[in-house]
Amino acid sequence: MAVVIIQSPNLSPEQETRIGERIITTLQQEGLAPGSVVVMFRPERGDIYLDGLLVQAEVPARVQAPAPIAAKPAAPVAAAEPTGFKTKARRSKPELEDLKQGLMQKLQDQGSLSSFEAQVALDLKDCDWAPATLRRLFTELEEAKLITKSGQKRGTRYVWKGMVNTPQVPPTVKLVKAESDEE
């Protein structure tokens, strides 16, 4: 497991989220398995001594975010969104980012998806805007080299390039009665 520790007193929670996602994405693109990267943010310690000299005697106050950020749910993102999310004319950047994260999770879980399967998996089949938005998100993921595209038109499938989160099922054991030589 890769652990990245960043000590800085000047980062807001939004900045930590953006930086953390970029680091994780970059390490996954370099071949580290999804879920094997941890990014930790710690406040900087107050006094730092280097070669007998005091470098920093006081830690600046931490930057406060204007509003607290809710933790991302472990359940599918689309199910946790308010009902207005699907009926709005436009979605905000955080809503689109949550939708993208949900799409990436579904791709990791299932290995590959078509646009229609993604709409069903994210509970967006009744949204008129979903096909165009998902195409845009698939294109972003393809440009980031996280997925590959195969097929065309209605046969298009998007395949996750990293490790797939498939549950490990033990092989089924078939018992066969041995034939005896005694007859």
JSON list of C-alpha atoms in Angstrom, two decimals:
[
{"chain": "A", "resi": 1, "resn": "MET", "atom": "CA", "xyz": [0.00, 0.00, 0.00]},
{"chain": "A", "resi": 2, "resn": "ALA", "atom": "CA", "xyz": [1.32, 3.43, -0.96]},
{"chain": "A", "resi": 3, "resn": "VAL", "atom": "CA", "xyz": [1.01, 6.10, 1.75]},
{"chain": "A", "resi": 4, "resn": "VAL", "atom": "CA", "xyz": [1.50, 9.77, 0.91]},
{"chain": "A", "resi": 5, "resn": "ILE", "atom": "CA", "xyz": [1.71, 12.17, 3.87]},
{"chain": "A", "resi": 6, "resn": "ILE", "atom": "CA", "xyz": [1.37, 15.90, 3.32]},
{"chain": "A", "resi": 7, "resn": "GLN", "atom": "CA", "xyz": [2.09, 18.22, 6.24]},
{"chain": "A", "resi": 8, "resn": "SER", "atom": "CA", "xyz": [0.81, 21.73, 5.62]},
{"chain": "A", "resi": 9, "resn": "PRO", "atom": "CA", "xyz": [-1.19, 24.14, 7.77]},
{"chain": "A", "resi": 10, "resn": "ASN", "atom": "CA", "xyz": [-2.43, 26.22, 4.83]},
{"chain": "A", "resi": 11, "resn": "LEU", "atom": "CA", "xyz": [-4.78, 23.83, 2.97]},
{"chain": "A", "resi": 12, "resn": "SER", "atom": "CA", "xyz": [-8.56, 24.05, 3.12]},
{"chain": "A", "resi": 13, "resn": "PRO", "atom": "CA", "xyz": [-10.63, 20.83, 3.00]},
{"chain": "A", "resi": 14, "resn": "GLU", "atom": "CA", "xyz": [-11.52, 21.55, -0.64]},
{"chain": "A", "resi": 15, "resn": "GLN", "atom": "CA", "xyz": [-7.83, 21.88, -1.52]},
{"chain": "A", "resi": 16, "resn": "GLU", "atom": "CA", "xyz": [-7.03, 18.66, 0.34]},
{"chain": "A", "resi": 17, "resn": "THR", "atom": "CA", "xyz": [-9.76, 16.85, -1.62]},
{"chain": "A", "resi": 18, "resn": "ARG", "atom": "CA", "xyz": [-8.51, 18.12, -4.99]},
{"chain": "A", "resi": 19, "resn": "ILE", "atom": "CA", "xyz": [-4.85, 17.40, -4.21]},
{"chain": "A", "resi": 20, "resn": "GLY", "atom": "CA", "xyz": [-5.64, 13.96, -2.79]},
{"chain": "A", "resi": 21, "resn": "GLU", "atom": "CA", "xyz": [-7.69, 12.95, -5.84]},
{"chain": "A", "resi": 22, "resn": "ARG", "atom": "CA", "xyz": [-4.92, 14.11, -8.20]},
{"chain": "A", "resi": 23, "resn": "ILE", "atom": "CA", "xyz": [-2.24, 12.18, -6.31]},
{"chain": "A", "resi": 24, "resn": "ILE", "atom": "CA", "xyz": [-4.35, 9.00, -6.20]},
{"chain": "A", "resi": 25, "resn": "THR", "atom": "CA", "xyz": [-5.25, 9.26, -9.90]},
{"chain": "A", "resi": 26, "resn": "THR", "atom": "CA", "xyz": [-1.61, 9.84, -10.89]},
{"chain": "A", "resi": 27, "resn": "LEU", "atom": "CA", "xyz": [-0.37, 6.87, -8.87]},
{"chain": "A", "resi": 28, "resn": "GLN", "atom": "CA", "xyz": [-3.10, 4.64, -10.34]},
{"chain": "A", "resi": 29, "resn": "GLN", "atom": "CA", "xyz": [-2.06, 5.74, -13.84]},
{"chain": "A", "resi": 30, "resn": "GLU", "atom": "CA", "xyz": [1.48, 4.65, -12.96]},
{"chain": "A", "resi": 31, "resn": "GLY", "atom": "CA", "xyz": [0.21, 1.15, -12.20]},
{"chain": "A", "resi": 32, "resn": "LEU", "atom": "CA", "xyz": [-0.69, 1.10, -8.52]},
{"chain": "A", "resi": 33, "resn": "ALA", "atom": "CA", "xyz": [-3.89, -0.81, -7.87]},
{"chain": "A", "resi": 34, "resn": "PRO", "atom": "CA", "xyz": [-7.06, 1.16, -7.02]},
{"chain": "A", "resi": 35, "resn": "GLY", "atom": "CA", "xyz": [-7.65, 1.20, -3.28]},
{"chain": "A", "resi": 36, "resn": "SER", "atom": "CA", "xyz": [-3.95, 0.72, -2.52]},
{"chain": "A", "resi": 37, "resn": "VAL", "atom": "CA", "xyz": [-3.13, 4.43, -2.24]},
{"chain": "A", "resi": 38, "resn": "VAL", "atom": "CA", "xyz": [-3.71, 6.48, 0.92]},
{"chain": "A", "resi": 39, "resn": "VAL", "atom": "CA", "xyz": [-3.18, 10.24, 1.09]},
{"chain": "A", "resi": 40, "resn": "MET", "atom": "CA", "xyz": [-3.00, 11.70, 4.60]},
{"chain": "A", "resi": 41, "resn": "PHE", "atom": "CA", "xyz": [-3.01, 15.39, 5.48]},
{"chain": "A", "resi": 42, "resn": "ARG", "atom": "CA", "xyz": [-1.48, 16.40, 8.80]},
{"chain": "A", "resi": 43, "resn": "PRO", "atom": "CA", "xyz": [-1.01, 19.81, 10.37]},
{"chain": "A", "resi": 44, "resn": "GLU", "atom": "CA", "xyz": [2.56, 21.02, 10.31]},
{"chain": "A", "resi": 45, "resn": "ARG", "atom": "CA", "xyz": [4.38, 20.82, 13.63]},
{"chain": "A", "resi": 46, "resn": "GLY", "atom": "CA", "xyz": [5.13, 24.13, 15.30]},
{"chain": "A", "resi": 47, "resn": "ASP", "atom": "CA", "xyz": [8.85, 24.12, 15.93]},
{"chain": "A", "resi": 48, "resn": "ILE", "atom": "CA", "xyz": [11.26, 22.78, 13.36]},
{"chain": "A", "resi": 49, "resn": "TYR", "atom": "CA", "xyz": [14.98, 22.76, 14.12]},
{"chain": "A", "resi": 50, "resn": "LEU", "atom": "CA", "xyz": [17.51, 22.34, 11.35]},
{"chain": "A", "resi": 51, "resn": "ASP", "atom": "CA", "xyz": [21.25, 22.24, 12.14]},
{"chain": "A", "resi": 52, "resn": "GLY", "atom": "CA", "xyz": [20.62, 23.87, 15.50]},
{"chain": "A", "resi": 53, "resn": "LEU", "atom": "CA", "xyz": [18.61, 26.77, 14.08]},
{"chain": "A", "resi": 54, "resn": "LEU", "atom": "CA", "xyz": [14.93, 27.41, 14.68]},
{"chain": "A", "resi": 55, "resn": "VAL", "atom": "CA", "xyz": [13.30, 27.44, 11.24]},
{"chain": "A", "resi": 56, "resn": "GLN", "atom": "CA", "xyz": [9.67, 27.91, 12.24]},
{"chain": "A", "resi": 57, "resn": "ALA", "atom": "CA", "xyz": [8.51, 28.86, 15.72]},
{"chain": "A", "resi": 58, "resn": "GLU", "atom": "CA", "xyz": [4.79, 29.31, 15.13]},
{"chain": "A", "resi": 59, "resn": "VAL", "atom": "CA", "xyz": [2.24, 27.46, 13.04]},
{"chain": "A", "resi": 60, "resn": "PRO", "atom": "CA", "xyz": [-0.09, 29.76, 11.05]},
{"chain": "A", "resi": 61, "resn": "ALA", "atom": "CA", "xyz": [-3.80, 29.33, 11.69]},
{"chain": "A", "resi": 62, "resn": "ARG", "atom": "CA", "xyz": [-5.49, 26.72, 9.49]},
{"chain": "A", "resi": 63, "resn": "VAL", "atom": "CA", "xyz": [-7.57, 28.09, 6.63]},
{"chain": "A", "resi": 64, "resn": "GLN", "atom": "CA", "xyz": [-11.25, 27.50, 7.35]},
{"chain": "A", "resi": 65, "resn": "ALA", "atom": "CA", "xyz": [-13.65, 26.42, 4.63]},
{"chain": "A", "resi": 66, "resn": "PRO", "atom": "CA", "xyz": [-16.75, 28.60, 4.12]},
{"chain": "A", "resi": 67, "resn": "ALA", "atom": "CA", "xyz": [-19.03, 25.61, 4.72]},
{"chain": "A", "resi": 68, "resn": "PRO", "atom": "CA", "xyz": [-18.31, 22.09, 6.00]},
{"chain": "A", "resi": 69, "resn": "ILE", "atom": "CA", "xyz": [-17.99, 19.39, 3.36]},
{"chain": "A", "resi": 70, "resn": "ALA", "atom": "CA", "xyz": [-20.05, 16.27, 3.85]},
{"chain": "A", "resi": 71, "resn": "ALA", "atom": "CA", "xyz": [-18.20, 12.98, 3.67]},
{"chain": "A", "resi": 72, "resn": "LYS", "atom": "CA", "xyz": [-18.67, 11.05, 0.47]},
{"chain": "A", "resi": 73, "resn": "PRO", "atom": "CA", "xyz": [-21.09, 8.13, 0.93]},
{"chain": "A", "resi": 74, "resn": "ALA", "atom": "CA", "xyz": [-19.91, 4.57, 0.44]},
{"chain": "A", "resi": 75, "resn": "ALA", "atom": "CA", "xyz": [-23.19, 3.68, -1.28]},
{"chain": "A", "resi": 76, "resn": "PRO", "atom": "CA", "xyz": [-23.74, 4.49, -4.97]},
{"chain": "A", "resi": 77, "resn": "VAL", "atom": "CA", "xyz": [-23.55, 8.25, -5.39]},
{"chain": "A", "resi": 78, "resn": "ALA", "atom": "CA", "xyz": [-26.70, 8.64, -7.47]},
{"chain": "A", "resi": 79, "resn": "ALA", "atom": "CA", "xyz": [-28.87, 7.10, -4.76]},
{"chain": "A", "resi": 80, "resn": "ALA", "atom": "CA", "xyz": [-27.61, 9.58, -2.15]},
{"chain": "A", "resi": 81, "resn": "GLU", "atom": "CA", "xyz": [-28.25, 12.70, -4.22]},
{"chain": "A", "resi": 82, "resn": "PRO", "atom": "CA", "xyz": [-31.30, 14.83, -3.48]},
{"chain": "A", "resi": 83, "resn": "THR", "atom": "CA", "xyz": [-34.24, 14.35, -5.81]},
{"chain": "A", "resi": 84, "resn": "GLY", "atom": "CA", "xyz": [-33.64, 17.76, -7.41]},
{"chain": "A", "resi": 85, "resn": "PHE", "atom": "CA", "xyz": [-30.29, 16.58, -8.80]},
{"chain": "A", "resi": 86, "resn": "LYS", "atom": "CA", "xyz": [-31.93, 14.61, -11.59]},
{"chain": "A", "resi": 87, "resn": "THR", "atom": "CA", "xyz": [-34.49, 17.24, -12.55]},
{"chain": "A", "resi": 88, "resn": "LYS", "atom": "CA", "xyz": [-32.23, 20.30, -12.61]},
{"chain": "A", "resi": 89, "resn": "ALA", "atom": "CA", "xyz": [-31.45, 21.87, -15.99]},
{"chain": "A", "resi": 90, "resn": "ARG", "atom": "CA", "xyz": [-27.74, 22.00, -15.10]},
{"chain": "A", "resi": 91, "resn": "ARG", "atom": "CA", "xyz": [-25.62, 20.15, -12.59]},
{"chain": "A", "resi": 92, "resn": "SER", "atom": "CA", "xyz": [-22.93, 21.83, -10.51]},
{"chain": "A", "resi": 93, "resn": "LYS", "atom": "CA", "xyz": [-19.27, 20.82, -10.70]},
{"chain": "A", "resi": 94, "resn": "PRO", "atom": "CA", "xyz": [-19.40, 18.95, -7.36]},
{"chain": "A", "resi": 95, "resn": "GLU", "atom": "CA", "xyz": [-22.49, 17.03, -8.53]},
{"chain": "A", "resi": 96, "resn": "LEU", "atom": "CA", "xyz": [-20.76, 16.11, -11.79]},
{"chain": "A", "resi": 97, "resn": "GLU", "atom": "CA", "xyz": [-17.63, 15.09, -9.90]},
{"chain": "A", "resi": 98, "resn": "ASP", "atom": "CA", "xyz": [-19.71, 12.86, -7.60]},
{"chain": "A", "resi": 99, "resn": "LEU", "atom": "CA", "xyz": [-21.39, 11.36, -10.66]},
{"chain": "A", "resi": 100, "resn": "LYS", "atom": "CA", "xyz": [-17.97, 10.70, -12.20]},
{"chain": "A", "resi": 101, "resn": "GLN", "atom": "CA", "xyz": [-16.76, 9.03, -8.99]},
{"chain": "A", "resi": 102, "resn": "GLY", "atom": "CA", "xyz": [-19.89, 6.84, -8.96]},
{"chain": "A", "resi": 103, "resn": "LEU", "atom": "CA", "xyz": [-19.28, 5.93, -12.60]},
{"chain": "A", "resi": 104, "resn": "MET", "atom": "CA", "xyz": [-15.67, 5.00, -11.85]},
{"chain": "A", "resi": 105, "resn": "GLN", "atom": "CA", "xyz": [-16.80, 2.85, -8.92]},
{"chain": "A", "resi": 106, "resn": "LYS", "atom": "CA", "xyz": [-19.31, 1.00, -11.12]},
{"chain": "A", "resi": 107, "resn": "LEU", "atom": "CA", "xyz": [-16.62, 0.45, -13.77]},
{"chain": "A", "resi": 108, "resn": "GLN", "atom": "CA", "xyz": [-14.25, -0.91, -11.12]},
{"chain": "A", "resi": 109, "resn": "ASP", "atom": "CA", "xyz": [-16.95, -3.20, -9.75]},
{"chain": "A", "resi": 110, "resn": "GLN", "atom": "CA", "xyz": [-18.21, -4.54, -13.10]},
{"chain": "A", "resi": 111, "resn": "GLY", "atom": "CA", "xyz": [-15.11, -4.27, -15.31]},
{"chain": "A", "resi": 112, "resn": "SER", "atom": "CA", "xyz": [-16.97, -2.75, -18.26]},
{"chain": "A", "resi": 113, "resn": "LEU", "atom": "CA", "xyz": [-20.20, -0.88, -18.97]},
{"chain": "A", "resi": 114, "resn": "SER", "atom": "CA", "xyz": [-22.23, 0.35, -21.89]},
{"chain": "A", "resi": 115, "resn": "SER", "atom": "CA", "xyz": [-23.83, 3.78, -21.66]},
{"chain": "A", "resi": 116, "resn": "PHE", "atom": "CA", "xyz": [-27.24, 2.20, -21.02]},
{"chain": "A", "resi": 117, "resn": "GLU", "atom": "CA", "xyz": [-25.84, -0.06, -18.27]},
{"chain": "A", "resi": 118, "resn": "ALA", "atom": "CA", "xyz": [-24.23, 2.99, -16.66]},
{"chain": "A", "resi": 119, "resn": "GLN", "atom": "CA", "xyz": [-27.56, 4.85, -16.72]},
{"chain": "A", "resi": 120, "resn": "VAL", "atom": "CA", "xyz": [-29.28, 1.91, -15.01]},
{"chain": "A", "resi": 121, "resn": "ALA", "atom": "CA", "xyz": [-26.44, 1.37, -12.49]},
{"chain": "A", "resi": 122, "resn": "LEU", "atom": "CA", "xyz": [-26.45, 5.06, -11.52]},
{"chain": "A", "resi": 123, "resn": "ASP", "atom": "CA", "xyz": [-30.27, 5.25, -11.53]},
{"chain": "A", "resi": 124, "resn": "LEU", "atom": "CA", "xyz": [-30.33, 7.83, -14.34]},
{"chain": "A", "resi": 125, "resn": "LYS", "atom": "CA", "xyz": [-32.45, 6.00, -16.92]},
{"chain": "A", "resi": 126, "resn": "ASP", "atom": "CA", "xyz": [-35.29, 8.56, -16.62]},
{"chain": "A", "resi": 127, "resn": "CYS", "atom": "CA", "xyz": [-32.98, 11.58, -17.05]},
{"chain": "A", "resi": 128, "resn": "ASP", "atom": "CA", "xyz": [-32.94, 13.15, -20.50]},
{"chain": "A", "resi": 129, "resn": "TRP", "atom": "CA", "xyz": [-29.52, 14.66, -19.90]},
{"chain": "A", "resi": 130, "resn": "ALA", "atom": "CA", "xyz": [-27.86, 11.39, -18.81]},
{"chain": "A", "resi": 131, "resn": "PRO", "atom": "CA", "xyz": [-26.65, 10.00, -22.20]},
{"chain": "A", "resi": 132, "resn": "ALA", "atom": "CA", "xyz": [-24.80, 13.18, -23.19]},
{"chain": "A", "resi": 133, "resn": "THR", "atom": "CA", "xyz": [-23.37, 13.70, -19.70]},
{"chain": "A", "resi": 134, "resn": "LEU", "atom": "CA", "xyz": [-22.19, 10.09, -19.44]},
{"chain": "A", "resi": 135, "resn": "ARG", "atom": "CA", "xyz": [-20.56, 10.29, -22.89]},
{"chain": "A", "resi": 136, "resn": "ARG", "atom": "CA", "xyz": [-18.67, 13.36, -21.69]},
{"chain": "A", "resi": 137, "resn": "LEU", "atom": "CA", "xyz": [-17.60, 11.60, -18.48]},
{"chain": "A", "resi": 138, "resn": "PHE", "atom": "CA", "xyz": [-16.55, 8.47, -20.41]},
{"chain": "A", "resi": 139, "resn": "THR", "atom": "CA", "xyz": [-14.47, 10.70, -22.71]},
{"chain": "A", "resi": 140, "resn": "GLU", "atom": "CA", "xyz": [-12.77, 12.34, -19.71]},
{"chain": "A", "resi": 141, "resn": "LEU", "atom": "CA", "xyz": [-11.94, 8.92, -18.25]},
{"chain": "A", "resi": 142, "resn": "GLU", "atom": "CA", "xyz": [-10.65, 7.73, -21.63]},
{"chain": "A", "resi": 143, "resn": "GLU", "atom": "CA", "xyz": [-8.43, 10.83, -21.98]},
{"chain": "A", "resi": 144, "resn": "ALA", "atom": "CA", "xyz": [-7.10, 10.15, -18.47]},
{"chain": "A", "resi": 145, "resn": "LYS", "atom": "CA", "xyz": [-6.27, 6.61, -19.71]},
{"chain": "A", "resi": 146, "resn": "LEU", "atom": "CA", "xyz": [-8.40, 4.98, -17.00]},
{"chain": "A", "resi": 147, "resn": "ILE", "atom": "CA", "xyz": [-10.71, 3.23, -19.49]},
{"chain": "A", "resi": 148, "resn": "THR", "atom": "CA", "xyz": [-10.64, 1.99, -23.07]},
{"chain": "A", "resi": 149, "resn": "LYS", "atom": "CA", "xyz": [-13.48, 2.23, -25.54]},
{"chain": "A", "resi": 150, "resn": "SER", "atom": "CA", "xyz": [-14.45, -0.69, -27.75]},
{"chain": "A", "resi": 151, "resn": "GLY", "atom": "CA", "xyz": [-17.21, -1.03, -30.31]},
{"chain": "A", "resi": 152, "resn": "GLN", "atom": "CA", "xyz": [-19.29, 1.69, -31.86]},
{"chain": "A", "resi": 153, "resn": "LYS", "atom": "CA", "xyz": [-22.76, 3.21, -31.66]},
{"chain": "A", "resi": 154, "resn": "ARG", "atom": "CA", "xyz": [-25.07, 1.08, -29.49]},
{"chain": "A", "resi": 155, "resn": "GLY", "atom": "CA", "xyz": [-22.40, -1.62, -29.15]},
{"chain": "A", "resi": 156, "resn": "THR", "atom": "CA", "xyz": [-19.91, 0.70, -27.45]},
{"chain": "A", "resi": 157, "resn": "ARG", "atom": "CA", "xyz": [-18.44, -0.61, -24.21]},
{"chain": "A", "resi": 158, "resn": "TYR", "atom": "CA", "xyz": [-16.15, 1.17, -21.81]},
{"chain": "A", "resi": 159, "resn": "VAL", "atom": "CA", "xyz": [-13.60, -1.13, -20.14]},
{"chain": "A", "resi": 160, "resn": "TRP", "atom": "CA", "xyz": [-11.82, -0.28, -16.88]},
{"chain": "A", "resi": 161, "resn": "LYS", "atom": "CA", "xyz": [-8.04, -0.57, -17.34]},
{"chain": "A", "resi": 162, "resn": "GLY", "atom": "CA", "xyz": [-7.10, -1.09, -13.69]},
{"chain": "A", "resi": 163, "resn": "MET", "atom": "CA", "xyz": [-7.89, -3.94, -11.38]},
{"chain": "A", "resi": 164, "resn": "VAL", "atom": "CA", "xyz": [-11.55, -4.90, -11.18]},
{"chain": "A", "resi": 165, "resn": "ASN", "atom": "CA", "xyz": [-13.19, -5.26, -7.75]},
{"chain": "A", "resi": 166, "resn": "THR", "atom": "CA", "xyz": [-14.68, -8.69, -8.35]},
{"chain": "A", "resi": 167, "resn": "PRO", "atom": "CA", "xyz": [-15.56, -10.72, -5.28]},
{"chain": "A", "resi": 168, "resn": "GLN", "atom": "CA", "xyz": [-13.37, -13.78, -4.85]},
{"chain": "A", "resi": 169, "resn": "VAL", "atom": "CA", "xyz": [-15.56, -16.87, -5.10]},
{"chain": "A", "resi": 170, "resn": "PRO", "atom": "CA", "xyz": [-14.01, -20.15, -4.03]},
{"chain": "A", "resi": 171, "resn": "PRO", "atom": "CA", "xyz": [-14.15, -22.81, -6.75]},
{"chain": "A", "resi": 172, "resn": "THR", "atom": "CA", "xyz": [-16.99, -25.27, -6.47]},
{"chain": "A", "resi": 173, "resn": "VAL", "atom": "CA", "xyz": [-15.90, -28.74, -5.54]},
{"chain": "A", "resi": 174, "resn": "LYS", "atom": "CA", "xyz": [-17.53, -31.61, -7.36]},
{"chain": "A", "resi": 175, "resn": "LEU", "atom": "CA", "xyz": [-17.49, -34.91, -5.51]},
{"chain": "A", "resi": 176, "resn": "VAL", "atom": "CA", "xyz": [-17.23, -37.99, -7.68]},
{"chain": "A", "resi": 177, "resn": "LYS", "atom": "CA", "xyz": [-17.62, -41.49, -6.33]},
{"chain": "A", "resi": 178, "resn": "ALA", "atom": "CA", "xyz": [-14.55, -43.53, -7.11]},
{"chain": "A", "resi": 179, "resn": "GLU", "atom": "CA", "xyz": [-15.15, -46.78, -8.92]},
{"chain": "A", "resi": 180, "resn": "SER", "atom": "CA", "xyz": [-13.88, -49.71, -6.95]},
{"chain": "A", "resi": 181, "resn": "ASP", "atom": "CA", "xyz": [-11.90, -52.57, -8.49]},
{"chain": "A", "resi": 182, "resn": "GLU", "atom": "CA", "xyz": [-13.88, -55.13, -6.48]},
{"chain": "A", "resi": 183, "resn": "GLU", "atom": "CA", "xyz": [-16.62, -56.66, -8.60]}
]
